[in-house]
Every structure is written in structure tokens, then in C-alpha cells.
């Protein structure tokens, strides 16, 4: 003897409810975007772009600020790019350079000092790049 299940079927009750919620959301979203675009975007975002003029206030994202500042500080573009390649190569080969079985930072003072200096230089160059 088959047992009859109680409750509402998924179709059409829940499907229609979901479709109504999605349509209301889309109407509100598109209404705000088309009729009130200045709510979420500054007025400068709607000016016509000139591909030959870069605005002065543009800065890279925070994770590129150290590289950006290093390129500004180092004389010569080739030297600046070479320094950045050397830093990335050092970080890439660091597991091969440090073959010590010891893992505690206090028992590896050279690499602990190098890590602290690397972090401080990254933060310092990033802050300097942000305010310059």
C-alpha cells in the first residue's frame, strides 16, 4: 500500500514564487541602474574617456603599490624591472636555498631577518607609493 505524501508540490508553487522574486529583483536592479545611475557611480565616471590623457589621480591597486614605487625610485627602467625580477626569483628559489630541517623562526635568524626586512620594505614602499 503506497503512502500518500503531504505538503505542497515543488512545481508550480515554489517555482512561481522564485520566478516572482527574481523578476522583482531584476526590475528594481535595472530601474536603479537605468534611472538613478549616480547613486553608485561618481559623476566623473560618466565623462567621455580620452585615451591619450591619463588622469593624475590614478594609482595602482594596493598590492602593486610597492612595485610602482620601486619603478619610480630606481633610476632607469631596466634596473627597476631587473630588481623586481630578482625579488620574484629569490622568492621562487627560497625553498631550495633554505634546506634547514629546523622550522622554528628563532633558530633560523638569517631567514627570519630577511623575511621581516622583506615585509617592512613591501609595506614601506606601498605606503610611500600611496602618498606620493
PDB file of C-alpha atoms in Angstrom:
ATOM      1  CA  UNK A   1       0.000   0.000   0.000  1.00  0.00           C
ATOM      2  CA  UNK A   2       1.530   3.307  -1.109  1.00  0.00           C
ATOM      3  CA  UNK A   3       1.813   6.071   1.420  1.00  0.00           C
ATOM      4  CA  UNK A   4       0.491   9.448   0.296  1.00  0.00           C
ATOM      5  CA  UNK A   5       2.886  12.313   0.967  1.00  0.00           C
ATOM      6  CA  UNK A   6       1.604  15.555   2.414  1.00  0.00           C
ATOM      7  CA  UNK A   7       2.778  19.037   1.538  1.00  0.00           C
ATOM      8  CA  UNK A   8       2.925  21.313  -1.460  1.00  0.00           C
ATOM      9  CA  UNK A   9       4.460  20.157  -4.720  1.00  0.00           C
ATOM     10  CA  UNK A  10       7.563  21.988  -5.882  1.00  0.00           C
ATOM     11  CA  UNK A  11       6.019  22.829  -9.230  1.00  0.00           C
ATOM     12  CA  UNK A  12       4.115  25.162  -9.609  1.00  0.00           C
ATOM     13  CA  UNK A  13       4.045  26.629  -6.078  1.00  0.00           C
ATOM     14  CA  UNK A  14       7.737  27.154  -5.298  1.00  0.00           C
ATOM     15  CA  UNK A  15       8.791  27.716  -8.906  1.00  0.00           C
ATOM     16  CA  UNK A  16       6.282  30.542  -9.350  1.00  0.00           C
ATOM     17  CA  UNK A  17       7.351  32.083  -6.046  1.00  0.00           C
ATOM     18  CA  UNK A  18      11.020  32.017  -7.088  1.00  0.00           C
ATOM     19  CA  UNK A  19      10.239  33.478 -10.521  1.00  0.00           C
ATOM     20  CA  UNK A  20       8.284  36.348  -8.921  1.00  0.00           C
ATOM     21  CA  UNK A  21      11.144  37.140  -6.521  1.00  0.00           C
ATOM     22  CA  UNK A  22      13.690  37.086  -9.360  1.00  0.00           C
ATOM     23  CA  UNK A  23      11.536  39.369 -11.526  1.00  0.00           C
ATOM     24  CA  UNK A  24      11.039  41.879  -8.686  1.00  0.00           C
ATOM     25  CA  UNK A  25      14.787  41.898  -8.062  1.00  0.00           C
ATOM     26  CA  UNK A  26      15.578  42.427 -11.755  1.00  0.00           C
ATOM     27  CA  UNK A  27      13.014  45.236 -12.073  1.00  0.00           C
ATOM     28  CA  UNK A  28      14.470  47.033  -9.035  1.00  0.00           C
ATOM     29  CA  UNK A  29      18.054  46.467 -10.146  1.00  0.00           C
ATOM     30  CA  UNK A  30      17.520  47.611 -13.724  1.00  0.00           C
ATOM     31  CA  UNK A  31      15.372  50.536 -12.578  1.00  0.00           C
ATOM     32  CA  UNK A  32      18.157  51.818 -10.325  1.00  0.00           C
ATOM     33  CA  UNK A  33      20.822  51.274 -12.982  1.00  0.00           C
ATOM     34  CA  UNK A  34      18.894  52.995 -15.783  1.00  0.00           C
ATOM     35  CA  UNK A  35      17.100  55.790 -13.905  1.00  0.00           C
ATOM     36  CA  UNK A  36      19.433  56.551 -10.954  1.00  0.00           C
ATOM     37  CA  UNK A  37      22.984  55.697 -12.091  1.00  0.00           C
ATOM     38  CA  UNK A  38      24.555  58.459  -9.960  1.00  0.00           C
ATOM     39  CA  UNK A  39      23.635  56.596  -6.763  1.00  0.00           C
ATOM     40  CA  UNK A  40      26.563  54.201  -7.078  1.00  0.00           C
ATOM     41  CA  UNK A  41      28.945  55.908  -9.503  1.00  0.00           C
ATOM     42  CA  UNK A  42      30.645  59.302  -9.229  1.00  0.00           C
ATOM     43  CA  UNK A  43      29.734  61.867 -11.903  1.00  0.00           C
ATOM     44  CA  UNK A  44      33.292  61.639 -13.316  1.00  0.00           C
ATOM     45  CA  UNK A  45      32.552  58.058 -14.345  1.00  0.00           C
ATOM     46  CA  UNK A  46      30.117  59.335 -16.978  1.00  0.00           C
ATOM     47  CA  UNK A  47      32.510  61.756 -18.679  1.00  0.00           C
ATOM     48  CA  UNK A  48      33.761  60.834 -22.118  1.00  0.00           C
ATOM     49  CA  UNK A  49      37.094  58.995 -21.914  1.00  0.00           C
ATOM     50  CA  UNK A  50      40.178  60.339 -23.665  1.00  0.00           C
ATOM     51  CA  UNK A  51      42.645  57.516 -24.408  1.00  0.00           C
ATOM     52  CA  UNK A  52      45.554  59.961 -24.784  1.00  0.00           C
ATOM     53  CA  UNK A  53      45.217  61.684 -21.384  1.00  0.00           C
ATOM     54  CA  UNK A  54      45.762  59.771 -18.165  1.00  0.00           C
ATOM     55  CA  UNK A  55      44.164  61.367 -15.098  1.00  0.00           C
ATOM     56  CA  UNK A  56      46.649  62.403 -12.407  1.00  0.00           C
ATOM     57  CA  UNK A  57      44.807  60.732  -9.537  1.00  0.00           C
ATOM     58  CA  UNK A  58      45.072  57.179 -10.904  1.00  0.00           C
ATOM     59  CA  UNK A  59      47.119  54.821  -8.730  1.00  0.00           C
ATOM     60  CA  UNK A  60      47.547  51.047  -8.961  1.00  0.00           C
ATOM     61  CA  UNK A  61      45.845  48.671  -6.555  1.00  0.00           C
ATOM     62  CA  UNK A  62      47.416  48.292  -3.104  1.00  0.00           C
ATOM     63  CA  UNK A  63      49.245  45.059  -3.964  1.00  0.00           C
ATOM     64  CA  UNK A  64      51.048  46.775  -6.875  1.00  0.00           C
ATOM     65  CA  UNK A  65      51.998  49.953  -4.984  1.00  0.00           C
ATOM     66  CA  UNK A  66      55.396  48.627  -3.858  1.00  0.00           C
ATOM     67  CA  UNK A  67      56.367  47.699  -7.426  1.00  0.00           C
ATOM     68  CA  UNK A  68      55.006  51.015  -8.692  1.00  0.00           C
ATOM     69  CA  UNK A  69      57.070  52.979  -6.169  1.00  0.00           C
ATOM     70  CA  UNK A  70      60.185  50.888  -6.814  1.00  0.00           C
ATOM     71  CA  UNK A  71      59.932  51.695 -10.521  1.00  0.00           C
ATOM     72  CA  UNK A  72      59.604  55.402  -9.684  1.00  0.00           C
ATOM     73  CA  UNK A  73      62.560  55.424  -7.255  1.00  0.00           C
ATOM     74  CA  UNK A  74      65.127  53.371  -9.183  1.00  0.00           C
ATOM     75  CA  UNK A  75      66.873  55.310 -11.953  1.00  0.00           C
ATOM     76  CA  UNK A  76      66.405  53.554 -15.265  1.00  0.00           C
ATOM     77  CA  UNK A  77      63.560  51.277 -16.220  1.00  0.00           C
ATOM     78  CA  UNK A  78      65.783  48.283 -16.941  1.00  0.00           C
ATOM     79  CA  UNK A  79      67.269  48.357 -13.434  1.00  0.00           C
ATOM     80  CA  UNK A  80      63.811  48.671 -11.830  1.00  0.00           C
ATOM     81  CA  UNK A  81      62.388  45.752 -13.774  1.00  0.00           C
ATOM     82  CA  UNK A  82      65.548  43.712 -13.109  1.00  0.00           C
ATOM     83  CA  UNK A  83      65.205  44.294  -9.356  1.00  0.00           C
ATOM     84  CA  UNK A  84      61.613  43.113  -9.436  1.00  0.00           C
ATOM     85  CA  UNK A  85      62.569  40.002 -11.405  1.00  0.00           C
ATOM     86  CA  UNK A  86      65.335  39.284  -8.880  1.00  0.00           C
ATOM     87  CA  UNK A  87      62.901  39.583  -5.958  1.00  0.00           C
ATOM     88  CA  UNK A  88      60.438  37.175  -7.585  1.00  0.00           C
ATOM     89  CA  UNK A  89      63.270  34.767  -8.479  1.00  0.00           C
ATOM     90  CA  UNK A  90      64.552  34.891  -4.883  1.00  0.00           C
ATOM     91  CA  UNK A  91      61.076  34.083  -3.553  1.00  0.00           C
ATOM     92  CA  UNK A  92      60.730  31.276  -6.113  1.00  0.00           C
ATOM     93  CA  UNK A  93      64.064  29.671  -5.211  1.00  0.00           C
ATOM     94  CA  UNK A  94      63.810  30.295  -1.452  1.00  0.00           C
ATOM     95  CA  UNK A  95      62.650  26.742  -0.639  1.00  0.00           C
ATOM     96  CA  UNK A  96      65.720  25.418  -2.475  1.00  0.00           C
ATOM     97  CA  UNK A  97      68.080  27.882  -0.778  1.00  0.00           C
ATOM     98  CA  UNK A  98      66.878  27.216   2.769  1.00  0.00           C
ATOM     99  CA  UNK A  99      67.354  23.471   3.232  1.00  0.00           C
ATOM    100  CA  UNK A 100      67.468  23.569   7.034  1.00  0.00           C
ATOM    101  CA  UNK A 101      65.300  20.938   8.749  1.00  0.00           C
ATOM    102  CA  UNK A 102      64.686  23.405  11.586  1.00  0.00           C
ATOM    103  CA  UNK A 103      61.338  25.196  11.317  1.00  0.00           C
ATOM    104  CA  UNK A 104      61.291  27.467  14.377  1.00  0.00           C
ATOM    105  CA  UNK A 105      61.962  31.103  13.372  1.00  0.00           C
ATOM    106  CA  UNK A 106      64.206  31.820  16.377  1.00  0.00           C
ATOM    107  CA  UNK A 107      66.568  29.021  15.332  1.00  0.00           C
ATOM    108  CA  UNK A 108      66.847  30.445  11.783  1.00  0.00           C
ATOM    109  CA  UNK A 109      67.814  34.080  12.395  1.00  0.00           C
ATOM    110  CA  UNK A 110      69.081  34.855   8.874  1.00  0.00           C
ATOM    111  CA  UNK A 111      65.853  33.933   7.114  1.00  0.00           C
ATOM    112  CA  UNK A 112      63.742  35.460   9.885  1.00  0.00           C
ATOM    113  CA  UNK A 113      65.566  38.774   9.464  1.00  0.00           C
ATOM    114  CA  UNK A 114      65.246  38.530   5.661  1.00  0.00           C
ATOM    115  CA  UNK A 115      61.501  37.879   5.967  1.00  0.00           C
ATOM    116  CA  UNK A 116      60.998  40.823   8.336  1.00  0.00           C
ATOM    117  CA  UNK A 117      63.056  43.126   6.099  1.00  0.00           C
ATOM    118  CA  UNK A 118      61.101  41.975   3.044  1.00  0.00           C
ATOM    119  CA  UNK A 119      57.762  42.643   4.722  1.00  0.00           C
ATOM    120  CA  UNK A 120      58.900  46.029   6.035  1.00  0.00           C
ATOM    121  CA  UNK A 121      60.205  47.064   2.627  1.00  0.00           C
ATOM    122  CA  UNK A 122      56.953  45.958   0.963  1.00  0.00           C
ATOM    123  CA  UNK A 123      54.842  47.895   3.470  1.00  0.00           C
ATOM    124  CA  UNK A 124      57.162  50.912   3.369  1.00  0.00           C
ATOM    125  CA  UNK A 125      57.211  51.088  -0.426  1.00  0.00           C
ATOM    126  CA  UNK A 126      53.436  50.600  -0.534  1.00  0.00           C
ATOM    127  CA  UNK A 127      52.772  53.440   1.916  1.00  0.00           C
ATOM    128  CA  UNK A 128      55.288  55.666   0.138  1.00  0.00           C
ATOM    129  CA  UNK A 129      53.669  54.879  -3.210  1.00  0.00           C
ATOM    130  CA  UNK A 130      50.219  55.637  -1.804  1.00  0.00           C
ATOM    131  CA  UNK A 131      51.183  59.077  -0.520  1.00  0.00           C
ATOM    132  CA  UNK A 132      53.438  60.137  -3.392  1.00  0.00           C
TER     133      UNK A 132
END
